[in-house]
């Protein structure tokens, strides 16, 4: 703690009195020295502050000068327009292309239409002219708005170039255009459920933000809007194959009188989805509104291939037989008791056709025996069955890069007991989507390594865990081929291409419980070429009925199989697969010279 310096120092005062001097002079001198020290201190402080301000001004001047020099030497760019709130609107969005670089989604420069009523010269003529250009506008309602106290009116969020020219020809200074960049899907409804669609987010007079609302557009929204992104987003789809799949599927849906349809074409090694279709579909350029009542599955926005989880029937027998073979419980020649009906806990399991009291594993699969498959499942047991289906990816969401994929979770029984084990073995009791099924079939057929389905282009296979051995996979390919040559999928033969597959006809469950007897979900899960599969194709028809005969035929062999065969016939050449041409037999006769 510092002591205050006294104004009248005692020693000097006493000394001054002895000498007869005036002590007040000492006090005045001391006060003067003190004031001078305080003044010097304040001057040094002021000089330091002035120096700091000068340094700040110099730094700001250098920064501004550097920025001006950088702008003077850079390429000119158009500044982004800011909204009224001060936030920058990013109105750029990257293109989406297919695996060969063909455009699936891009941007289109257009304009919005708005009005300044106080600048409109002839409100009646303007209203009548707009009503003629845009038939959904009401001329009287427009006239009332134009003659109101409003200073600004939105008329159209975007207009076509032809409409813009027609509005321009009206000659009204109060009708104005605001630049817009809208999302354009040049292929219309092709791949609509994959692309999803986009709409306007944040908007201002001179700019609007395009945001994804569904599908790939929503899944990669922030990435597509990133100004730092270099290049388009490339998908695994093949646009030509996708269009062919949709065309054949639409024809098959109409021919088989189906309520809906879905198809998934997947690379068996990489898991790349080359085509994915769901019908009915929509045009993402004019995306419809979601249903506000009724069953959402009736909406064209509903992706049956991914969002729809159903009991798919006998296509699940492939997994039961593959597991029994892989765990060494049976071989192809092992005889299985198929005496029916098989009763369990008051539930009776029956076959569609009876082929005798005993069949080999091969016949159980080729003849699609529910009883024989259920007995194999009983040998496997609930715990091992559930673990095997889980390794195939059939008990969890697929992970496909669509926002809708997360909600497509398979439905499994709350209690996985012996009865559930037996019914699940032939496709009843677990509900999955066609995409789940395609990925699982790819795993079974490609040598036994699990694949993860994806909509993004991959340059090389992503090696997954081994689910079954290569030997078991080879046996399953033989069985799948036998189903086409000798079993329930005989209409699946395609000249030049060896096709293997399995049919599944599942009765549609009633909302109040039980099943409809005349409403099916029919599926054909196929692989081709069957000896060394490159692709997996799953075709599902919802409530089909083939009516060329005296009685409607509702099984997959009569409905889904011929549609899949026509699809393979159309797309196999597009995929670069050469047809196998049988060599004519060599004649035993040979010519000889004389």
XYZ file of C-alpha atoms in Angstrom:
594
model
C 0.000 0.000 0.000
C 1.537 3.328 -1.096
C 1.526 6.370 1.262
C 0.379 9.763 0.041
C 3.192 12.271 -0.325
C 2.506 15.137 2.141
C 2.268 18.679 0.711
C 4.124 20.094 3.706
C 7.126 17.806 4.471
C 7.911 18.223 8.149
C 11.719 18.148 7.897
C 11.855 20.914 5.302
C 9.275 23.019 7.174
C 11.279 22.888 10.372
C 14.467 23.708 8.507
C 12.813 26.653 6.727
C 11.527 28.062 10.024
C 15.009 27.936 11.563
C 16.348 29.838 8.546
C 13.481 32.318 8.605
C 12.068 31.226 5.277
C 8.346 31.028 4.359
C 7.053 27.371 4.711
C 4.188 28.098 2.237
C 6.673 28.332 -0.641
C 7.739 24.781 0.020
C 4.111 23.654 -0.176
C 3.574 25.507 -3.474
C 6.712 23.999 -4.985
C 5.733 20.522 -3.931
C 2.211 20.989 -5.395
C 3.726 22.181 -8.707
C 6.011 19.170 -9.003
C 3.137 16.849 -8.268
C 0.922 18.413 -10.952
C 3.702 18.188 -13.544
C 4.180 14.460 -12.841
C 0.440 13.838 -13.247
C 0.424 15.807 -16.522
C 3.344 13.805 -17.902
C 1.593 10.554 -17.019
C -1.609 11.617 -18.826
C 0.347 12.754 -21.891
C 2.115 9.402 -22.166
C -1.253 7.603 -21.920
C -2.808 9.785 -24.635
C 0.156 9.241 -26.935
C -0.113 5.462 -26.462
C -3.802 5.518 -27.360
C -3.182 7.631 -30.436
C -0.490 5.196 -31.514
C -2.871 2.232 -31.086
C -5.594 3.962 -33.127
C -3.072 4.743 -35.844
C -1.957 1.129 -35.992
C -5.611 -0.042 -36.291
C -6.308 2.425 -39.084
C -3.183 1.276 -40.895
C -4.199 -2.401 -40.598
C -7.717 -1.657 -41.860
C -6.316 0.371 -44.748
C -3.958 -2.487 -45.691
C -6.796 -5.039 -45.493
C -9.083 -2.983 -47.708
C -6.264 -2.342 -50.138
C -5.388 -6.028 -50.325
C -9.044 -6.969 -50.893
C -9.402 -4.358 -53.630
C -6.280 -5.657 -55.322
C -7.556 -9.266 -55.100
C -10.911 -8.315 -56.594
C -9.250 -6.327 -59.352
C -7.152 -9.316 -60.410
C -9.887 -12.035 -60.032
C -12.455 -13.264 -62.532
C -15.736 -11.349 -62.344
C -18.629 -13.284 -60.751
C -22.239 -12.372 -60.148
C -22.889 -11.765 -56.446
C -25.525 -13.817 -54.669
C -28.751 -12.071 -53.822
C -29.606 -11.733 -50.150
C -33.102 -11.986 -48.749
C -34.784 -9.338 -46.686
C -33.706 -11.044 -43.474
C -30.073 -10.725 -44.432
C -29.462 -14.468 -44.970
C -27.799 -15.495 -48.212
C -29.932 -17.633 -50.527
C -27.875 -20.345 -52.208
C -29.662 -20.902 -55.494
C -27.164 -23.335 -56.991
C -27.681 -27.101 -57.038
C -25.512 -29.836 -58.534
C -26.788 -32.095 -61.306
C -27.611 -35.767 -60.795
C -26.418 -38.194 -63.477
C -26.641 -41.931 -64.140
C -23.710 -44.361 -64.251
C -22.900 -43.344 -67.843
C -23.107 -39.598 -67.252
C -26.609 -39.033 -68.619
C -28.540 -36.269 -66.859
C -31.293 -37.313 -64.463
C -31.810 -33.949 -62.740
C -30.521 -30.497 -63.612
C -31.383 -26.813 -63.209
C -33.483 -24.618 -65.458
C -33.390 -20.814 -65.525
C -36.851 -19.293 -65.358
C -38.699 -16.426 -63.694
C -41.246 -15.855 -60.979
C -44.130 -13.450 -61.597
C -45.200 -10.791 -59.091
C -47.032 -7.477 -59.187
C -46.770 -3.947 -57.778
C -50.455 -2.940 -57.823
C -49.669 0.754 -57.403
C -47.715 0.671 -60.680
C -50.424 -1.104 -62.717
C -51.991 1.289 -65.240
C -55.087 -0.712 -66.270
C -56.026 -3.191 -63.535
C -58.949 -4.689 -65.478
C -56.912 -5.317 -68.644
C -54.065 -6.787 -66.602
C -56.414 -9.131 -64.734
C -58.172 -10.288 -67.895
C -54.871 -10.825 -69.698
C -53.392 -12.917 -66.863
C -56.561 -15.006 -66.627
C -56.240 -15.778 -70.328
C -52.573 -16.786 -69.974
C -53.151 -18.747 -66.754
C -56.594 -20.432 -66.944
C -56.567 -21.308 -63.235
C -56.506 -17.612 -62.289
C -59.789 -15.766 -61.719
C -59.945 -12.388 -63.453
C -62.327 -10.798 -60.930
C -60.243 -11.963 -57.968
C -57.114 -10.560 -59.613
C -58.844 -7.250 -60.278
C -59.818 -6.942 -56.612
C -56.256 -7.606 -55.548
C -54.838 -5.139 -58.081
C -57.154 -2.372 -56.847
C -56.466 -3.047 -53.151
C -53.984 -1.247 -50.896
C -51.427 -4.038 -51.314
C -47.980 -2.947 -52.441
C -46.729 -6.410 -53.464
C -48.505 -9.557 -54.744
C -47.007 -12.955 -55.643
C -48.666 -14.342 -58.768
C -46.557 -17.343 -59.855
C -43.541 -18.982 -58.255
C -42.242 -19.897 -61.695
C -43.453 -19.557 -65.277
C -42.409 -20.992 -68.628
C -40.564 -18.906 -71.245
C -43.729 -18.869 -73.380
C -45.821 -17.577 -70.478
C -43.171 -14.993 -69.690
C -43.341 -13.660 -73.241
C -47.151 -13.522 -73.130
C -47.073 -11.570 -69.841
C -44.440 -9.273 -71.301
C -46.688 -8.611 -74.292
C -49.397 -7.265 -71.963
C -47.202 -4.197 -71.538
C -48.088 -3.624 -67.869
C -45.232 -1.953 -65.919
C -46.677 -3.267 -62.658
C -46.186 -6.924 -63.676
C -42.610 -7.862 -62.865
C -40.340 -10.911 -63.169
C -37.975 -12.293 -60.566
C -35.168 -14.637 -61.681
C -35.510 -18.236 -60.543
C -33.597 -21.460 -60.950
C -35.954 -24.431 -60.791
C -35.216 -28.166 -60.756
C -35.821 -29.966 -64.032
C -36.166 -33.715 -64.578
C -35.723 -34.145 -68.344
C -36.845 -37.787 -68.357
C -40.230 -37.131 -66.788
C -41.465 -39.974 -64.598
C -38.455 -42.253 -65.257
C -36.775 -43.060 -61.910
C -39.234 -40.748 -60.138
C -39.237 -42.717 -56.865
C -35.442 -42.612 -56.764
C -35.015 -38.926 -57.565
C -37.932 -37.895 -55.340
C -38.241 -34.247 -56.256
C -37.346 -30.741 -55.126
C -39.186 -27.533 -54.305
C -38.547 -23.962 -53.227
C -37.333 -23.291 -49.710
C -36.282 -19.786 -48.696
C -37.464 -17.230 -51.262
C -36.830 -13.585 -52.078
C -37.839 -11.402 -55.006
C -34.681 -12.008 -56.967
C -33.687 -15.480 -55.795
C -35.095 -18.734 -54.415
C -33.536 -21.711 -52.666
C -34.163 -25.132 -54.257
C -34.343 -27.894 -51.637
C -34.942 -31.627 -51.924
C -38.250 -32.927 -50.609
C -37.905 -36.703 -51.141
C -35.672 -39.447 -52.523
C -32.084 -38.784 -53.525
C -32.778 -35.061 -53.698
C -33.624 -34.968 -49.990
C -30.996 -37.514 -48.906
C -28.132 -35.513 -50.429
C -29.732 -32.069 -50.155
C -26.920 -30.323 -48.282
C -24.287 -31.960 -50.487
C -26.059 -30.970 -53.712
C -26.421 -27.371 -52.484
C -22.812 -27.092 -51.336
C -21.127 -24.323 -53.414
C -17.796 -26.069 -52.894
C -19.013 -29.271 -54.551
C -17.087 -30.116 -57.698
C -19.154 -32.016 -60.239
C -22.496 -33.827 -60.320
C -23.780 -36.639 -58.103
C -23.424 -39.939 -59.958
C -25.854 -42.764 -59.281
C -25.604 -46.475 -60.013
C -28.702 -46.326 -62.242
C -28.544 -47.001 -65.960
C -31.094 -44.639 -67.530
C -31.710 -46.845 -70.580
C -32.195 -49.970 -68.472
C -34.384 -48.069 -66.008
C -36.667 -46.896 -68.810
C -36.921 -50.424 -70.251
C -37.700 -51.923 -66.830
C -40.453 -49.383 -66.218
C -41.957 -49.937 -69.668
C -42.081 -53.724 -69.307
C -43.340 -53.480 -65.733
C -46.161 -51.132 -66.760
C -47.180 -53.487 -69.561
C -47.080 -56.497 -67.251
C -49.073 -54.676 -64.583
C -51.813 -53.886 -67.105
C -51.745 -57.358 -68.673
C -51.982 -59.093 -65.295
C -54.635 -56.702 -63.967
C -52.436 -55.840 -60.990
C -53.077 -53.040 -58.519
C -49.391 -52.140 -58.331
C -45.941 -53.417 -59.260
C -42.293 -53.161 -58.285
C -38.985 -54.261 -59.776
C -35.375 -54.181 -58.558
C -32.390 -54.937 -60.791
C -29.134 -55.212 -58.833
C -25.515 -56.047 -59.568
C -24.922 -59.335 -57.751
C -21.325 -58.507 -56.796
C -21.374 -54.805 -55.918
C -24.937 -54.323 -54.696
C -25.391 -51.430 -57.126
C -29.045 -50.893 -58.021
C -29.097 -50.589 -61.805
C -32.874 -50.060 -61.969
C -35.609 -49.631 -59.378
C -39.239 -49.130 -60.348
C -42.502 -48.758 -58.471
C -45.909 -48.381 -60.101
C -47.993 -46.326 -60.110
C -45.441 -43.525 -60.345
C -45.456 -39.748 -60.867
C -43.653 -36.924 -62.668
C -41.237 -35.176 -60.263
C -41.563 -32.008 -62.365
C -45.129 -31.801 -61.006
C -44.912 -33.837 -57.799
C -48.394 -34.624 -56.428
C -49.432 -33.924 -52.862
C -49.431 -36.768 -50.291
C -52.744 -38.383 -49.466
C -54.476 -36.871 -46.449
C -56.739 -39.870 -45.910
C -56.946 -43.537 -46.842
C -54.088 -45.988 -47.377
C -50.791 -44.267 -48.214
C -49.868 -47.316 -50.304
C -52.482 -46.130 -52.809
C -50.522 -42.912 -53.411
C -48.217 -42.763 -56.449
C -45.616 -41.311 -54.073
C -45.394 -44.651 -52.221
C -42.263 -46.579 -53.204
C -43.414 -50.202 -53.243
C -39.918 -51.503 -53.979
C -38.450 -49.943 -50.839
C -41.126 -48.673 -48.472
C -43.513 -51.592 -48.912
C -42.734 -54.462 -46.534
C -44.762 -57.595 -47.181
C -44.805 -61.322 -46.554
C -43.243 -62.418 -49.853
C -43.975 -66.122 -49.700
C -41.953 -69.007 -51.085
C -39.007 -66.885 -52.227
C -37.848 -67.318 -48.603
C -37.426 -71.062 -49.133
C -34.117 -70.266 -50.818
C -32.713 -69.079 -47.497
C -33.992 -72.082 -45.559
C -32.493 -74.610 -47.984
C -29.234 -72.651 -48.249
C -28.811 -72.626 -44.466
C -29.629 -76.340 -44.120
C -27.068 -77.187 -46.815
C -24.412 -74.841 -45.444
C -24.687 -76.186 -41.905
C -24.407 -79.766 -43.152
C -27.844 -80.787 -41.932
C -28.818 -82.183 -45.354
C -27.541 -82.566 -48.886
C -29.456 -82.321 -52.144
C -30.387 -86.009 -52.098
C -31.541 -86.160 -48.473
C -35.139 -87.377 -48.286
C -37.601 -85.199 -46.375
C -40.993 -86.227 -45.006
C -43.669 -84.234 -46.892
C -46.711 -86.015 -45.502
C -49.410 -83.460 -44.952
C -50.969 -81.572 -43.549
C -48.292 -80.747 -40.974
C -50.026 -79.607 -37.792
C -48.362 -77.413 -35.217
C -50.039 -75.616 -32.300
C -53.434 -75.829 -33.966
C -52.045 -74.517 -37.243
C -52.024 -76.696 -40.380
C -49.280 -76.359 -42.997
C -50.287 -77.614 -46.459
C -48.738 -77.829 -49.912
C -50.307 -76.323 -53.019
C -49.793 -79.682 -54.758
C -48.951 -83.036 -53.219
C -45.930 -84.841 -54.679
C -45.935 -87.827 -52.354
C -45.116 -88.584 -48.730
C -41.370 -88.132 -49.198
C -39.199 -85.935 -51.417
C -35.526 -85.135 -51.779
C -34.257 -81.670 -50.773
C -33.976 -80.847 -54.478
C -37.616 -81.772 -55.075
C -38.750 -79.937 -51.955
C -37.228 -76.782 -53.419
C -38.200 -77.304 -57.065
C -41.775 -78.319 -56.189
C -41.933 -75.534 -53.571
C -43.107 -77.755 -50.722
C -44.190 -75.818 -47.640
C -44.230 -78.982 -45.538
C -40.750 -80.088 -46.565
C -39.314 -76.589 -46.033
C -40.962 -76.348 -42.605
C -39.347 -79.644 -41.575
C -35.943 -78.312 -42.664
C -36.557 -75.177 -40.588
C -37.389 -77.314 -37.556
C -33.993 -78.978 -37.956
C -32.316 -75.568 -38.060
C -34.102 -74.094 -35.026
C -35.325 -70.598 -34.214
C -32.056 -69.115 -32.917
C -29.946 -70.190 -35.875
C -32.654 -69.243 -38.375
C -32.953 -65.735 -36.960
C -29.172 -65.238 -36.903
C -28.886 -66.415 -40.522
C -31.623 -64.075 -41.779
C -29.978 -61.264 -39.852
C -26.632 -61.919 -41.568
C -28.468 -61.702 -44.898
C -29.714 -58.229 -43.925
C -33.382 -59.250 -43.872
C -34.113 -58.033 -40.333
C -32.897 -54.426 -40.558
C -33.367 -51.414 -42.882
C -31.501 -51.737 -46.167
C -29.400 -48.591 -45.791
C -30.190 -47.511 -49.366
C -29.444 -43.817 -49.867
C -33.052 -42.600 -49.817
C -34.716 -40.719 -46.969
C -37.578 -43.196 -47.128
C -35.299 -46.195 -46.453
C -35.010 -45.637 -42.706
C -38.723 -46.223 -42.152
C -38.742 -49.431 -44.226
C -37.973 -51.707 -41.279
C -38.833 -55.420 -41.675
C -41.624 -56.779 -39.475
C -40.750 -59.808 -37.369
C -42.769 -61.840 -34.858
C -42.665 -60.695 -31.244
C -42.109 -64.301 -30.189
C -39.904 -66.279 -32.550
C -41.013 -69.750 -31.517
C -41.120 -73.085 -33.313
C -44.313 -72.271 -35.235
C -42.866 -68.932 -36.410
C -39.681 -70.705 -37.446
C -41.665 -73.098 -39.629
C -43.884 -70.455 -41.275
C -40.979 -68.019 -41.796
C -39.146 -70.788 -43.647
C -41.600 -70.423 -46.527
C -42.115 -66.649 -46.298
C -44.946 -66.097 -43.810
C -44.306 -64.324 -40.523
C -41.581 -61.911 -41.682
C -42.338 -58.901 -43.886
C -39.572 -57.422 -46.033
C -39.262 -55.240 -49.125
C -38.228 -56.253 -52.665
C -34.923 -54.405 -52.138
C -34.212 -56.551 -49.068
C -34.984 -59.639 -51.123
C -32.751 -58.623 -54.029
C -29.758 -58.008 -51.748
C -30.244 -61.357 -49.980
C -30.476 -63.229 -53.309
C -27.312 -61.493 -54.494
C -25.547 -62.773 -51.372
C -26.772 -66.331 -51.950
C -25.845 -66.371 -55.647
C -22.562 -64.444 -55.819
C -20.473 -67.001 -53.942
C -21.829 -66.321 -50.475
C -20.506 -62.859 -49.540
C -22.993 -60.289 -48.290
C -23.694 -57.253 -50.451
C -25.116 -53.942 -49.290
C -27.545 -52.339 -51.742
C -26.615 -48.857 -52.934
C -27.784 -46.226 -55.399
C -24.308 -44.704 -55.741
C -21.852 -45.714 -58.432
C -19.114 -48.033 -57.182
C -15.887 -48.697 -59.030
C -15.250 -52.028 -57.318
C -17.136 -54.518 -55.121
C -17.192 -53.855 -51.394
C -16.306 -57.176 -49.789
C -18.848 -58.114 -47.143
C -18.847 -60.897 -44.594
C -19.143 -64.464 -45.773
C -22.637 -65.811 -45.144
C -22.484 -69.194 -46.886
C -19.675 -71.136 -48.494
C -18.885 -70.998 -52.196
C -19.882 -74.651 -52.492
C -23.305 -73.969 -50.981
C -23.723 -70.976 -53.283
C -22.963 -73.184 -56.296
C -25.562 -75.747 -55.138
C -28.154 -73.001 -54.725
C -27.492 -71.716 -58.241
C -28.183 -75.223 -59.526
C -31.449 -75.363 -57.587
C -32.547 -71.925 -58.791
C -31.897 -72.986 -62.357
C -33.881 -76.214 -61.798
C -36.916 -74.201 -60.657
C -36.981 -72.575 -64.113
C -36.290 -75.713 -66.124
C -38.379 -78.198 -64.114
C -40.392 -76.299 -61.511
C -42.826 -73.472 -60.887
C -41.010 -70.845 -62.986
C -41.072 -72.545 -66.398
C -42.250 -69.302 -68.039
C -38.975 -67.741 -66.895
C -36.932 -69.277 -69.715
C -35.286 -66.649 -71.922
C -33.679 -67.801 -75.152
C -29.950 -67.206 -75.034
C -29.804 -66.524 -71.294
C -29.844 -69.125 -68.530
C -32.155 -67.832 -65.827
C -32.519 -69.186 -62.312
C -35.013 -68.095 -59.721
C -37.720 -68.808 -57.190
C -41.391 -67.952 -57.172
C -43.383 -66.707 -54.220
C -47.173 -66.335 -53.960
C -48.296 -64.868 -50.648
C -51.895 -64.206 -49.705
C -52.580 -60.602 -48.770
C -53.342 -60.202 -45.040
C -56.716 -58.785 -44.014
C -56.663 -55.636 -41.831
C -58.911 -57.368 -39.304
C -56.821 -60.556 -39.300
C -56.453 -63.620 -41.485
C -55.755 -63.624 -45.224
C -57.663 -62.936 -48.437
C -58.082 -66.068 -50.531
C -58.263 -64.237 -53.859
C -55.712 -61.426 -53.372
C -51.999 -62.235 -53.659
C -48.620 -60.570 -53.650
C -46.616 -62.486 -56.261
C -42.849 -62.334 -56.554
C -40.217 -63.837 -58.801
C -36.640 -63.464 -57.549
C -34.245 -64.367 -60.366
C -30.535 -64.429 -61.135
C -28.883 -64.386 -64.552
C -26.771 -65.869 -66.036
C -27.506 -68.659 -63.568
C -24.106 -70.391 -63.774
C -22.211 -67.202 -62.841
C -24.795 -64.582 -61.858
C -24.032 -60.974 -62.665
C -27.464 -59.568 -61.890
C -30.400 -60.189 -59.598
C -33.912 -59.219 -60.688
C -36.910 -59.143 -58.359
C -40.365 -58.520 -59.848
C -43.388 -58.164 -57.558
C -47.009 -57.746 -58.629
C -49.688 -56.696 -56.169
C -53.062 -58.439 -56.485
C -52.532 -59.727 -60.057
C -54.834 -62.076 -61.942
C -54.021 -63.719 -65.271
C -57.395 -64.075 -67.017
C -56.648 -65.718 -70.358
C -58.074 -69.070 -69.156
C -61.497 -70.060 -67.910
C -60.448 -69.332 -64.297
C -58.231 -66.471 -63.037
C -54.679 -67.608 -62.271
C -53.184 -65.796 -59.302
C -49.861 -67.549 -58.670
C -46.426 -66.072 -59.378
C -45.651 -68.666 -62.030
C -48.476 -67.282 -64.174
C -48.060 -63.572 -63.364
C -44.674 -62.340 -62.120
C -42.524 -64.905 -63.922
C -43.487 -64.016 -67.533
C -43.103 -60.306 -66.751
C -39.600 -60.908 -65.367
C -38.701 -63.051 -68.382
C -39.689 -60.274 -70.775
C -37.729 -57.816 -68.663
C -34.579 -59.966 -68.858
C -35.093 -60.384 -72.590
C -35.153 -56.595 -72.969
C -32.412 -55.497 -70.568
C -29.790 -58.271 -70.864
C -28.446 -56.923 -74.211
C -28.493 -53.383 -72.765
C -26.331 -54.630 -69.892
C -23.776 -56.001 -72.334
C -24.579 -59.671 -71.770
C -24.054 -61.762 -74.867
C -26.652 -64.465 -75.517
C -25.484 -68.047 -75.416
C -25.908 -69.642 -78.836
C -26.061 -73.427 -78.921
C -23.599 -74.957 -81.348
C -25.239 -77.240 -83.933
C -24.275 -80.911 -83.571
C -21.359 -82.026 -85.734
C -22.496 -84.332 -88.560
C -20.843 -87.760 -88.551
C -20.567 -87.532 -92.337
C -17.611 -85.709 -93.838
C -16.791 -84.939 -97.429
C -13.781 -86.494 -99.094
C -12.024 -85.691 -102.336
C -12.179 -88.005 -105.266
